[in-house]
Tab-separated table of C-alpha atoms in Angstrom:
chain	number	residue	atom	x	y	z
A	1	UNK	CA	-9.626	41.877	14.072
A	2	UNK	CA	-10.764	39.522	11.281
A	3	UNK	CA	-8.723	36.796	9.899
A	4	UNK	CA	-8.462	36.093	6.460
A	5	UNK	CA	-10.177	32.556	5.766
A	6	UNK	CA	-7.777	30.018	4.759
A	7	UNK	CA	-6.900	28.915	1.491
A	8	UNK	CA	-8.124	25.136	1.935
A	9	UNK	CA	-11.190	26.672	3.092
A	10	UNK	CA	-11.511	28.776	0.063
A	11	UNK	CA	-10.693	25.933	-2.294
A	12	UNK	CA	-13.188	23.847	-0.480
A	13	UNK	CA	-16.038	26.597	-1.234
A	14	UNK	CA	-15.297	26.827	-4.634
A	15	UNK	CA	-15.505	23.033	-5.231
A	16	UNK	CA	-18.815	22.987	-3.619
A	17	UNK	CA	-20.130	25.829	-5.667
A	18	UNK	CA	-18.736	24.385	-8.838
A	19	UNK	CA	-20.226	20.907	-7.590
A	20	UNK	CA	-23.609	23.092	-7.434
A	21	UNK	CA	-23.346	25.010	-10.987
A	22	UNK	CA	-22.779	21.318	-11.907
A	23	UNK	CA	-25.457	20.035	-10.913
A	24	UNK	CA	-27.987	22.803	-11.723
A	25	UNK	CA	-27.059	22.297	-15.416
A	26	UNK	CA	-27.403	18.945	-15.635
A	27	UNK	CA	-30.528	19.118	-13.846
A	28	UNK	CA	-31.892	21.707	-16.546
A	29	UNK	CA	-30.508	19.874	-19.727
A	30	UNK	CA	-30.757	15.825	-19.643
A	31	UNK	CA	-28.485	13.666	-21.495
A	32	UNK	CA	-30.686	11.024	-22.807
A	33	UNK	CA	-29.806	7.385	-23.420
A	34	UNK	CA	-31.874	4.332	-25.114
A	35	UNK	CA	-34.413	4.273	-22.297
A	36	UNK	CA	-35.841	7.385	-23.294
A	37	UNK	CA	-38.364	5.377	-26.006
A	38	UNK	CA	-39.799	4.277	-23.118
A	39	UNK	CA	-40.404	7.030	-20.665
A	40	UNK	CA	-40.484	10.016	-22.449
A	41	UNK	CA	-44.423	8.955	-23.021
A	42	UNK	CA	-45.705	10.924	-19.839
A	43	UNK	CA	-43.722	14.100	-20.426
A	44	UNK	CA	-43.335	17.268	-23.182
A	45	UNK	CA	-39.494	16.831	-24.239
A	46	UNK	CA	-37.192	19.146	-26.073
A	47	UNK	CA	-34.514	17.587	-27.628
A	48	UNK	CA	-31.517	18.376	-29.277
A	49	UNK	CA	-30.086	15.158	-31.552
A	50	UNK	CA	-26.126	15.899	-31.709
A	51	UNK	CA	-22.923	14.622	-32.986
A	52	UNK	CA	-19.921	14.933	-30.854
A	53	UNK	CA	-17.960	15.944	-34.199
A	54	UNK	CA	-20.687	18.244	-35.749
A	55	UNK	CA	-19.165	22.147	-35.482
A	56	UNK	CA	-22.896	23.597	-35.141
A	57	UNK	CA	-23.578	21.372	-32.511
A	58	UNK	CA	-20.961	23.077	-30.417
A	59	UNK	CA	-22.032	26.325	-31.217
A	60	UNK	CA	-25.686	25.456	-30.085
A	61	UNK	CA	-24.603	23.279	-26.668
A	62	UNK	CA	-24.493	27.401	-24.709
A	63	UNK	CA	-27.526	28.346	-26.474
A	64	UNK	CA	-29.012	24.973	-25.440
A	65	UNK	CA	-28.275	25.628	-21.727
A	66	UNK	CA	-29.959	28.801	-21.502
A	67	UNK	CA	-33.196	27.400	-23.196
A	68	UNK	CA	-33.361	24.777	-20.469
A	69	UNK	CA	-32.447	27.440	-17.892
A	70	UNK	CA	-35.020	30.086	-19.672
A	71	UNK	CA	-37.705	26.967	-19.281
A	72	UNK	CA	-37.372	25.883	-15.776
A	73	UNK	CA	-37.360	29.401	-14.403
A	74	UNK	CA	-40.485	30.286	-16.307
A	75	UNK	CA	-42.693	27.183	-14.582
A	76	UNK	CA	-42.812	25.292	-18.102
A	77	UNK	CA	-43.590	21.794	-18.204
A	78	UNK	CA	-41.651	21.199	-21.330
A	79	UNK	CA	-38.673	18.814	-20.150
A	80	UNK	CA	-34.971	19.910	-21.863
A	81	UNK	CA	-32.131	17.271	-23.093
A	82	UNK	CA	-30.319	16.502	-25.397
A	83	UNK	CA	-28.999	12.655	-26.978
A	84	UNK	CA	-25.626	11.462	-28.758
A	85	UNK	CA	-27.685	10.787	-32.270
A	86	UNK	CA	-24.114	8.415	-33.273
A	87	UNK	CA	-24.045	6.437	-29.987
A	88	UNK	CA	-27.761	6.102	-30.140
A	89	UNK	CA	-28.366	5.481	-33.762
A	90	UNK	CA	-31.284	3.498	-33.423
A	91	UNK	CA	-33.447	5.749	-31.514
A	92	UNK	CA	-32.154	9.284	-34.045
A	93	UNK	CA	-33.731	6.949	-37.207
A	94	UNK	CA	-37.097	6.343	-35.418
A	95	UNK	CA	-37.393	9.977	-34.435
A	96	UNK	CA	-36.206	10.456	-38.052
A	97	UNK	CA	-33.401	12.189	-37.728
A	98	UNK	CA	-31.733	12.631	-40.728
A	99	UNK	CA	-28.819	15.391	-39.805
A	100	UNK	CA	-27.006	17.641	-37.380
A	101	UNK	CA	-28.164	19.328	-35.141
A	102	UNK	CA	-32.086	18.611	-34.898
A	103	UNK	CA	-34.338	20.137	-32.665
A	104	UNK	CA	-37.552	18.257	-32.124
A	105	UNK	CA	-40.320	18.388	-29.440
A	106	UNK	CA	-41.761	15.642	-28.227
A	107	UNK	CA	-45.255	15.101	-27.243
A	108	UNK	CA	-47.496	11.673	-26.867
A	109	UNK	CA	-46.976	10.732	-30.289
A	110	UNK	CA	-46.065	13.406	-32.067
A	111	UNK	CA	-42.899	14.860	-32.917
A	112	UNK	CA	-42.660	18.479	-34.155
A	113	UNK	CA	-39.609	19.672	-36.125
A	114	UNK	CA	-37.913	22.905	-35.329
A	115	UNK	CA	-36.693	25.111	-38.204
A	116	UNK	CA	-36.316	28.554	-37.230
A	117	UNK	CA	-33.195	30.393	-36.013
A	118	UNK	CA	-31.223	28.553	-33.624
A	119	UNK	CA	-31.701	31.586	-30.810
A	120	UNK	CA	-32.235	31.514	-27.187
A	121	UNK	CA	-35.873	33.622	-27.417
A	122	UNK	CA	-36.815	31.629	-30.456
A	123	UNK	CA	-36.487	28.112	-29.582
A	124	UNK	CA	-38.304	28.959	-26.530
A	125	UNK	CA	-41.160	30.393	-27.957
A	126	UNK	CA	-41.591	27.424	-30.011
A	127	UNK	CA	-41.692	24.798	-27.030
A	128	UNK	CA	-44.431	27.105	-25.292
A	129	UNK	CA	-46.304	27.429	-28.660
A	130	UNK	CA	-46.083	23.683	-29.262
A	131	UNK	CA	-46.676	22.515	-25.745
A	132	UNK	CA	-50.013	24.119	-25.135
A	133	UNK	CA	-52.992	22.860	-26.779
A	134	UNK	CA	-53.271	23.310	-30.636
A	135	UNK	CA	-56.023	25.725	-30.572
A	136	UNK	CA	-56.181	28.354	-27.599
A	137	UNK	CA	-59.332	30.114	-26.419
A	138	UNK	CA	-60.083	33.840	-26.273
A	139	UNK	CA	-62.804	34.084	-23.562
A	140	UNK	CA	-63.086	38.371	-23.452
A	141	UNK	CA	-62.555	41.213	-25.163
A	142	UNK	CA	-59.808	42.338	-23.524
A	143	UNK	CA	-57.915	39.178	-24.080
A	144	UNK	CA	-58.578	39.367	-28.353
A	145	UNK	CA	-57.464	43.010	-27.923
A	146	UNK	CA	-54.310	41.613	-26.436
A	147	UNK	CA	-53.433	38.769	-29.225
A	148	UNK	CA	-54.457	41.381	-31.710
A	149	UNK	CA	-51.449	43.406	-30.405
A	150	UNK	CA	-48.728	41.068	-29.835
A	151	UNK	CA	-49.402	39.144	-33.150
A	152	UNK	CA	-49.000	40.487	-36.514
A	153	UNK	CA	-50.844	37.834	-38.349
A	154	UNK	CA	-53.646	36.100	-35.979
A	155	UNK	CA	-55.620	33.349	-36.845
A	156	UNK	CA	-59.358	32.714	-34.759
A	157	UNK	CA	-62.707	30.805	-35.500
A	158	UNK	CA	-65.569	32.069	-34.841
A	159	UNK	CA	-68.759	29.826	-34.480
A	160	UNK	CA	-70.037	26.539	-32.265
A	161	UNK	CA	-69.113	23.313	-32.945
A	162	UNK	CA	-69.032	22.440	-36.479
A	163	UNK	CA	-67.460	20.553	-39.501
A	164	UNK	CA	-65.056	23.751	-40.099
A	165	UNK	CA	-64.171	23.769	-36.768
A	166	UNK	CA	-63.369	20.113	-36.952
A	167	UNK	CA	-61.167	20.472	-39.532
A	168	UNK	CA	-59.436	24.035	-37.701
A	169	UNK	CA	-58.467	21.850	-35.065
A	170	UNK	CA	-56.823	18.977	-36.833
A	171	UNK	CA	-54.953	21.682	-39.125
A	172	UNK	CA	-53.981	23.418	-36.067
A	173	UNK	CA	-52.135	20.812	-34.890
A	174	UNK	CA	-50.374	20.103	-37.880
A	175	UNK	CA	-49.184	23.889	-38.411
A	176	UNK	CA	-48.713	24.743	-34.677
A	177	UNK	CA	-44.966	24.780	-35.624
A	178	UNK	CA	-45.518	28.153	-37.435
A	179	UNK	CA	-47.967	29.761	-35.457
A	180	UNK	CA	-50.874	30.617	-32.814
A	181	UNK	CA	-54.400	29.523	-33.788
A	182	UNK	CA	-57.046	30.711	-31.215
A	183	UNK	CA	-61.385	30.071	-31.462
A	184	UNK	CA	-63.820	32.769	-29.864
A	185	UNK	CA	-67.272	33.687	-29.672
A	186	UNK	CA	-68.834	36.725	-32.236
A	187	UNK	CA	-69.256	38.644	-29.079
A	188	UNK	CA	-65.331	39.590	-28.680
A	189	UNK	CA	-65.489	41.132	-32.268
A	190	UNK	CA	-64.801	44.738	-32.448
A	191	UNK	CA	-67.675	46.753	-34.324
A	192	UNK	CA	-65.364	47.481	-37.474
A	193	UNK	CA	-65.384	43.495	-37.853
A	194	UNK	CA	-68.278	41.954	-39.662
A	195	UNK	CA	-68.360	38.535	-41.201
A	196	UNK	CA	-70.263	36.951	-43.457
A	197	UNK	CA	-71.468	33.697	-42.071
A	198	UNK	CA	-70.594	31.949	-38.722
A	199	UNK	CA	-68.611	29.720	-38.237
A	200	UNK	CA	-65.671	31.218	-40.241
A	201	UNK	CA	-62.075	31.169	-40.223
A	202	UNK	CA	-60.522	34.654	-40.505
A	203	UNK	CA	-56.927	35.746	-40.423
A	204	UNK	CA	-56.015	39.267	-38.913
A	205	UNK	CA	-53.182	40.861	-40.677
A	206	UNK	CA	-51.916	43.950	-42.462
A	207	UNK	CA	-54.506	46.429	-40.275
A	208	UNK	CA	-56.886	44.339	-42.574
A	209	UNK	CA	-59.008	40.994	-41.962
A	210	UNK	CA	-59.631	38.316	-44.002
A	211	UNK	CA	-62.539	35.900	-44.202
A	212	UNK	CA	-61.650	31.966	-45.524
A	213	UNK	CA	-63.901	30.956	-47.823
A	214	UNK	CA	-63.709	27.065	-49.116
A	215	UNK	CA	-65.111	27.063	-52.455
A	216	UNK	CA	-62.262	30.048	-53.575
A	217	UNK	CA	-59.653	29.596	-51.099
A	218	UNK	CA	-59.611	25.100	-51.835
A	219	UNK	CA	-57.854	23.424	-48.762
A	220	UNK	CA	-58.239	25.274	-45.234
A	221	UNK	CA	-54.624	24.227	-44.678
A	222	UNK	CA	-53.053	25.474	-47.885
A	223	UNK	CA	-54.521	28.959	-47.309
A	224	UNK	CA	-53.412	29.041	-43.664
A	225	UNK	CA	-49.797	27.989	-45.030
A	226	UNK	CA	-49.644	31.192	-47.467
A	227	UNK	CA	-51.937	33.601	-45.199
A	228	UNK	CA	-49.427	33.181	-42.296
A	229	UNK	CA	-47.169	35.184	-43.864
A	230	UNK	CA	-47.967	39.516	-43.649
A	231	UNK	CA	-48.535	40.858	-47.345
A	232	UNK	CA	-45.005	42.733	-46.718
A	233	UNK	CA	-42.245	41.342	-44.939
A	234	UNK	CA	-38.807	41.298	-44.538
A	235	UNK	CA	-37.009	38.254	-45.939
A	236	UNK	CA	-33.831	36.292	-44.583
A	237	UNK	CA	-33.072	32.803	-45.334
A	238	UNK	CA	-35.484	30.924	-42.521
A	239	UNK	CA	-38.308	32.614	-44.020
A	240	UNK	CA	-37.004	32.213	-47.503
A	241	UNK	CA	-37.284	28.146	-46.648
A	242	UNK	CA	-40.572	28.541	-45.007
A	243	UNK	CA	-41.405	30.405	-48.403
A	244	UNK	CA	-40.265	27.452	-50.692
A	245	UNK	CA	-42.647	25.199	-49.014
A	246	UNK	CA	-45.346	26.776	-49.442
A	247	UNK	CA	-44.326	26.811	-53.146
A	248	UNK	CA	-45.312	30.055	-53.633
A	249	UNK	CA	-43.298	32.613	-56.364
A	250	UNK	CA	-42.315	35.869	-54.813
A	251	UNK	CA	-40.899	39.019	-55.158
A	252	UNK	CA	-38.135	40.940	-53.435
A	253	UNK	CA	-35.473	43.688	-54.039
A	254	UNK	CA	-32.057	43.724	-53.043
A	255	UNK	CA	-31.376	46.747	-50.424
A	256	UNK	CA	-34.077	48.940	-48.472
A	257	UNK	CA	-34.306	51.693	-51.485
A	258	UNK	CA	-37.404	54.272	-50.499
A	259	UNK	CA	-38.615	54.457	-53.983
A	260	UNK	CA	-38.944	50.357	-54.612
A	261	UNK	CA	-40.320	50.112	-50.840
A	262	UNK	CA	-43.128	52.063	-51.689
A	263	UNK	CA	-44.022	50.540	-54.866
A	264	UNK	CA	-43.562	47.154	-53.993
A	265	UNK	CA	-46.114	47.728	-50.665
A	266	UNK	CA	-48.263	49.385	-52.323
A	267	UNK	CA	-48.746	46.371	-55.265
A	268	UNK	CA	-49.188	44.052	-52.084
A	269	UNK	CA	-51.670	46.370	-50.543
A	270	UNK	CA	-53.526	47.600	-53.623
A	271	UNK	CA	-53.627	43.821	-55.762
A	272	UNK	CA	-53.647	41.896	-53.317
A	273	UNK	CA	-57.414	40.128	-54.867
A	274	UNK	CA	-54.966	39.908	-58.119
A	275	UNK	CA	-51.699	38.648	-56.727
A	276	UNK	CA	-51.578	37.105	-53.463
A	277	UNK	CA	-52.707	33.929	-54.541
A	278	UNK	CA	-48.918	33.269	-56.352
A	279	UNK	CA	-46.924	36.041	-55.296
A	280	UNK	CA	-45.003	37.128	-51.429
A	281	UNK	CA	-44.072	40.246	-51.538
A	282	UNK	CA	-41.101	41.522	-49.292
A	283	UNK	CA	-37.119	42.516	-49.461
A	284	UNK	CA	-34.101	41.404	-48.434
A	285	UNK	CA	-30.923	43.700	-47.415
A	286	UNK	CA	-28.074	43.545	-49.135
A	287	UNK	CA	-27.541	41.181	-52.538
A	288	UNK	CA	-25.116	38.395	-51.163
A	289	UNK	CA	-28.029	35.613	-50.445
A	290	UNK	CA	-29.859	36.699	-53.996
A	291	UNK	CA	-26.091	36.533	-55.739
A	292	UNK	CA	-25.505	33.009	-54.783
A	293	UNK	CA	-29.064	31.705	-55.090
A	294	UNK	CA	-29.028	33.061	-58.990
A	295	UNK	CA	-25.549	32.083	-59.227
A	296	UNK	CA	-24.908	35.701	-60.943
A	297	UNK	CA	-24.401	39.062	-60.161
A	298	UNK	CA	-27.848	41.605	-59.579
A	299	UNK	CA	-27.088	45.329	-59.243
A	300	UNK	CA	-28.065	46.761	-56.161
A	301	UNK	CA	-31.096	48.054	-55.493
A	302	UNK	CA	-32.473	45.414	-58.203
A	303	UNK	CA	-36.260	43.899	-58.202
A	304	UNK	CA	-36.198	40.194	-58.489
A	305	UNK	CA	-39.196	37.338	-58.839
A	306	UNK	CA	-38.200	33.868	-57.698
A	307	UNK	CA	-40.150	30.670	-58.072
A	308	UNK	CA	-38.785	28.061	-55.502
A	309	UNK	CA	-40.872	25.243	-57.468
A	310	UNK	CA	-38.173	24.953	-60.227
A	311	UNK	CA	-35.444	27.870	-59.254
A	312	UNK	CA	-36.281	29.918	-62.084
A	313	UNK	CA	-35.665	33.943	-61.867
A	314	UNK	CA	-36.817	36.481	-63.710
A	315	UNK	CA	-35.594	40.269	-63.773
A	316	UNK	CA	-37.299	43.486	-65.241
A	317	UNK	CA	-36.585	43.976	-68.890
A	318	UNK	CA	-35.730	47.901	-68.045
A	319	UNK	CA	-35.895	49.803	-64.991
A	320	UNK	CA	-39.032	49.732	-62.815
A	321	UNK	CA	-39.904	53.698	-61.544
A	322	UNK	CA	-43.656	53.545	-61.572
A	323	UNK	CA	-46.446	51.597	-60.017
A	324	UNK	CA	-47.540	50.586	-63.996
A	325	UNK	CA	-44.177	49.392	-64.677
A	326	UNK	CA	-44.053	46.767	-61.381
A	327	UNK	CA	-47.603	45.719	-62.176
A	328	UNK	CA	-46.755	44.926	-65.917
A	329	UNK	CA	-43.473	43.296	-65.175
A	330	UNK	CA	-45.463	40.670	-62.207
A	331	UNK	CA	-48.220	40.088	-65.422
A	332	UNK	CA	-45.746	39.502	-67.831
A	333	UNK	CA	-44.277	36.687	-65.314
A	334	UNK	CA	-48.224	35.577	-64.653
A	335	UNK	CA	-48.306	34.979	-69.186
A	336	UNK	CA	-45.088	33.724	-69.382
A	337	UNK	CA	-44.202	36.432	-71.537
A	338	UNK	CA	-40.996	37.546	-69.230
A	339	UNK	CA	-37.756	35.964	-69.833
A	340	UNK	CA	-36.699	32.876	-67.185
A	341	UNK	CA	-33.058	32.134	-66.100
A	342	UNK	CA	-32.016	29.727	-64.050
A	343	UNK	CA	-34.272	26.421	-63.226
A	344	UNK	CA	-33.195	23.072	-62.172
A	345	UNK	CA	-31.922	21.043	-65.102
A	346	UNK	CA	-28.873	19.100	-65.760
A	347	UNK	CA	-26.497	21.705	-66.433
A	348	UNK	CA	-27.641	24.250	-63.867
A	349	UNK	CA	-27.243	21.567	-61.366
A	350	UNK	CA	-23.727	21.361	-62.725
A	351	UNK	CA	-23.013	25.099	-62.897
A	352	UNK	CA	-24.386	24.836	-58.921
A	353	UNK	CA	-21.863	22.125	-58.045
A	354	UNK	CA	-19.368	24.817	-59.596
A	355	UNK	CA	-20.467	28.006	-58.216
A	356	UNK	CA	-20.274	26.011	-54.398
A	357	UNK	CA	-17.105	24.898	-55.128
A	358	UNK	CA	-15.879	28.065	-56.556
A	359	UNK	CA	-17.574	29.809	-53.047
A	360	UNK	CA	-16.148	27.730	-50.504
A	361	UNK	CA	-12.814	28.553	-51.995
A	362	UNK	CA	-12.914	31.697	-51.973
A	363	UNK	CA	-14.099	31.875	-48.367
A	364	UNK	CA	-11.664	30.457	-47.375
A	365	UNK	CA	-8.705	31.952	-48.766
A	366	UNK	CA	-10.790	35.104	-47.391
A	367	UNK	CA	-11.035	34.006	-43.895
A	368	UNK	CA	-7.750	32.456	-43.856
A	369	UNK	CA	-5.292	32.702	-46.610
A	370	UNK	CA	-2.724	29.880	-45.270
A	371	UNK	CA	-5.449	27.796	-44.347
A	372	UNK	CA	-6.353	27.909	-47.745
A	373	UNK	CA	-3.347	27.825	-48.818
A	374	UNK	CA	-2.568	24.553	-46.787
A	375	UNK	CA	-5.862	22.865	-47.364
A	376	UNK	CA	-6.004	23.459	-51.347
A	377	UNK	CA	-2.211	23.493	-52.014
A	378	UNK	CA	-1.333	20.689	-50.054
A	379	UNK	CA	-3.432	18.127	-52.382
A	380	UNK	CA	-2.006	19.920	-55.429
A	381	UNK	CA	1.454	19.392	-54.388
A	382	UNK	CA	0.859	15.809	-53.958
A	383	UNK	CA	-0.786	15.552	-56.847
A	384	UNK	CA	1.700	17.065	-59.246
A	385	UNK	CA	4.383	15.044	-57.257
A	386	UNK	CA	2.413	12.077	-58.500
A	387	UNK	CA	2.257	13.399	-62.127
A	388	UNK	CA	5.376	13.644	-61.968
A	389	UNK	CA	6.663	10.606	-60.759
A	390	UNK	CA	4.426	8.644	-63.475
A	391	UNK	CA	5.417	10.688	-66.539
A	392	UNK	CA	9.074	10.334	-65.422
A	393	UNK	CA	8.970	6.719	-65.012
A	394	UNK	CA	6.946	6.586	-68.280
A	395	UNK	CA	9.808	8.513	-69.943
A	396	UNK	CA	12.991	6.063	-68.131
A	397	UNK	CA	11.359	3.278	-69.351
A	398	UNK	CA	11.280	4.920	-73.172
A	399	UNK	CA	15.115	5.421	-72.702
A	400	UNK	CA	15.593	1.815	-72.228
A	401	UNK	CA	13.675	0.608	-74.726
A	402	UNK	CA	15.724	2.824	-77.096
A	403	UNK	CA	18.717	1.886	-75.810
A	404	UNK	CA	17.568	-1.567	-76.587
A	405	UNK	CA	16.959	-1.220	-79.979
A	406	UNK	CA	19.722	0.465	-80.652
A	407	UNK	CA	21.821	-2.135	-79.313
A	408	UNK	CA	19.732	-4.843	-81.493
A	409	UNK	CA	20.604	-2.370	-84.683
A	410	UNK	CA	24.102	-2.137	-84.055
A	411	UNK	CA	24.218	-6.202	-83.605
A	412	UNK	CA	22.098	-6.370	-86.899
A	413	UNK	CA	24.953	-4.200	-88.894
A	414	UNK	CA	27.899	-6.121	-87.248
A	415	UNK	CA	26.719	-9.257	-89.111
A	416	UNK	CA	25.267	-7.669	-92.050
A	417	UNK	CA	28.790	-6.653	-92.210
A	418	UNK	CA	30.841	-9.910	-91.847
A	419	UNK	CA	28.520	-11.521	-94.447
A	420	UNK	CA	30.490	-9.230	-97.367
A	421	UNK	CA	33.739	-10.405	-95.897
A	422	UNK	CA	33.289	-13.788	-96.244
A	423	UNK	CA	32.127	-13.475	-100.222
A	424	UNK	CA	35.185	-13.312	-101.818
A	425	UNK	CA	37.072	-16.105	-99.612
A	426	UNK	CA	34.623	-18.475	-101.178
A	427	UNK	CA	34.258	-17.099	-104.734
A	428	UNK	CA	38.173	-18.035	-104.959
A	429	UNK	CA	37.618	-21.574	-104.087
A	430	UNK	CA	35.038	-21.567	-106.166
A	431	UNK	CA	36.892	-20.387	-108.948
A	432	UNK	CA	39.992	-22.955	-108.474
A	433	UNK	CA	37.741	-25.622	-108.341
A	434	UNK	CA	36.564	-24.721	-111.688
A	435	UNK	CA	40.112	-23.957	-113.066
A	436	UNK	CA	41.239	-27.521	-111.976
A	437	UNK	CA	38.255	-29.081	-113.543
A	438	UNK	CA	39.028	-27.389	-117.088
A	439	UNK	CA	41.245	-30.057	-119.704
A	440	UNK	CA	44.692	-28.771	-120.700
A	441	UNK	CA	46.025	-28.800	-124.638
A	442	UNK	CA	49.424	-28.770	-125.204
């Protein structure tokens, strides 16, 4: 018969395995000190800069774990940890670190900044786009065939070496952060593809291609900024930020009505020579986000341009049901002939300051009505304590000074008072002395 193991033994094994789990997770995620400057040189690092105080930190430290643990399973060379930006001030400024969290990766001298959503799959897929080398080859066929698929916007040159390629590789490495570039041979084309001129940047996208060409397009890297982007696309607020960089003004509609779907794909489709070089085209469920960006109220489903250079809005003049309509409204925006709200001046900054004041509030209250009720009517109460305690001083020290006065007035009739009194005592005197000056006649 078996015996049961005994419970020192048992407490003994699950010491060691904690010891283990212990270990294993600090051997995935290093906590970096002030020697880092000087060794991270030889090594691909991704780094989390935290604050032991900052609330999103916290929520990212399990997230954080699995990335390391997601990395080191998969063979990566990209090294995990993560460093106290307040105890290690010094080194957050030269990495220049300006808040909490931040997500940088590391590599010789370059530091790349991570701005997408703070997920387990995409974090990851950032250090293994970032890590390899700026601009990957496509040796076959088969392998273009493969990128073609798992990308929906691809970028490739095509050509030798070259002054274009020269400058594909040094704008590779600057936009690396937001996606794949890749170089091949003419021979891995399919049939249906046939450029112009070799070399020659093109951009896959849309079922469509697209050829760069310098003396329309300008800068290589400004139209790889606004080409990485499909011609449709769903919008949330990462890619809304990644939109307002590229300065761009776009278009999108509240909630994913059929009717403004199709028209609005089939502008982006169907003008795209007329309007891609200013407009994104896209939508965005639901009319919260587009509600506290305009600081107003949209009906839902509504049709809304945006220009992030100045935070100006415009909305239809009537209701857009045809194809002629949408194109008319976008040209009237293009002529400045359409209406702008919004912008950034004084008193829309103020009306902002407002509007996030008036949100928070109300948030909060929803969340967690005594919460709110303790955090906003806490202050109050002090404060009209306060009020109170200086206007009733202010009105005890009026008392007294009327009592005062009155007390000086009542003095002020007392010997205004005697002074009458006295009168006819000395008129008497007066009168005898005159009496006994007088001669008598007998």
């Amino acid at each position: 018969m078996q015996r049961d193991p005994h419970p020192l033994t048992l407490l003994l094994a699950l010491q060691n395995t904690w010891l283990f789990l212990c270990s294993t997770v600090l051997a995935i995620v290093e906590e970096l000190d002030d020697t880092f400057k000087d060794t991270r040189v030889d090594d691909v690092w991704l780094v989390d800069f935290y604050a032991p105080w900052c609330g999103y930190c916290k929520k990212l430290e399990p997230v954080w774990y699995d990335v390391g643990a997601e990395l080191k399973s998969s063979g990566s060379p990209v090294r995990v940890g993560k460093m106290d930006g307040t105890a290690y001030s010094g080194m957050s400024s030269e990495f220049g670190v300006r808040g909490y969290p931040t997500i940088k990766l590391l590599k010789g001298d370059l530091a790349y900044n991570y701005k997408g959503p703070r997920t387990k799959d995409d974090i990851v897929e950032f250090a293994n786009r970032v890590a390899g080398p700026a601009v990957r080859a496509l040796p076959s066929k088969q392998m273009f065939d493969h990128m073609m698929k798992r990308h929906d916007v691809l970028f490739v040159y095509f050509g030798g070496e070259s002054p274009l390629k020269e400058k594909y590789i040094d704008m590779a490495a600057e936009l690396i952060v937001y996606t794949y570039f890749f170089s091949a041979s003419e021979d891995v084309l399919p049939e249906s593809v046939t450029l112009p001129e070799l070399p020659s940047v093109v951009v896959f996208k849309d079922g469509a291609y697209f050829t760069y060409d310098e003396y329309v397009d300008g800068g290589l890297s400004s139209w790889v900024n606004k080409e990485r982007f499909q011609s449709y696309l769903q919008i949330d607020g990462f890619t809304l930020y990644e939109l307002g960089e590229t300065g761009t003004v776009y278009i999108l509609y509240s909630t994913n009505l059929l009717t403004s779907t199709t028209l609005i794909q089939r502008v982006a489709k169907e003008y795209r020579e007329h309007f891609n070089r200013d407009f994104q085209f896209g939508h965005m469920d639901g009319n919260d986000y587009i509600n506290s960006l305009i600081m107003g109220e949209v009906s839902v489903p509504s049709i809304i341009i945006l220009n992030t250079s100045n935070e100006q809005y415009f909305l239809p003049s009537e209701p857009v049901e045809t194809l002629e309509q949408l194109v008319h409204f976008i040209n009237s925006v293009l002529d400045g002939s359409a209406q702008a709200q919004g912008g950034d001046g004084m008193f829309q900054r103020v009306k902002r300051v407002a509007f996030d004041a008036k949100s928070t509030i109300m948030s909060v209250f929803r969340s967690s009505p005594v919460l709110g009720c303790f955090l906003f009517g806490l202050p109050l109460g002090v404060i009209s304590l306060m009020c109170y305690g200086i206007c009733t001083a202010e009105s005890d020290d009026g008392q007294e000074d009327m009592e005062l006065m009155k007390r000086d007035d009542e003095e002020e009739e007392d010997d205004e008072e005697d002074e009458p009194r006295q009168a006819p005592g000395e008129l008497e005197v007066l009168q005898r002395r005159k009496e006994g000056n007088k001669p008598h006649f007998s």
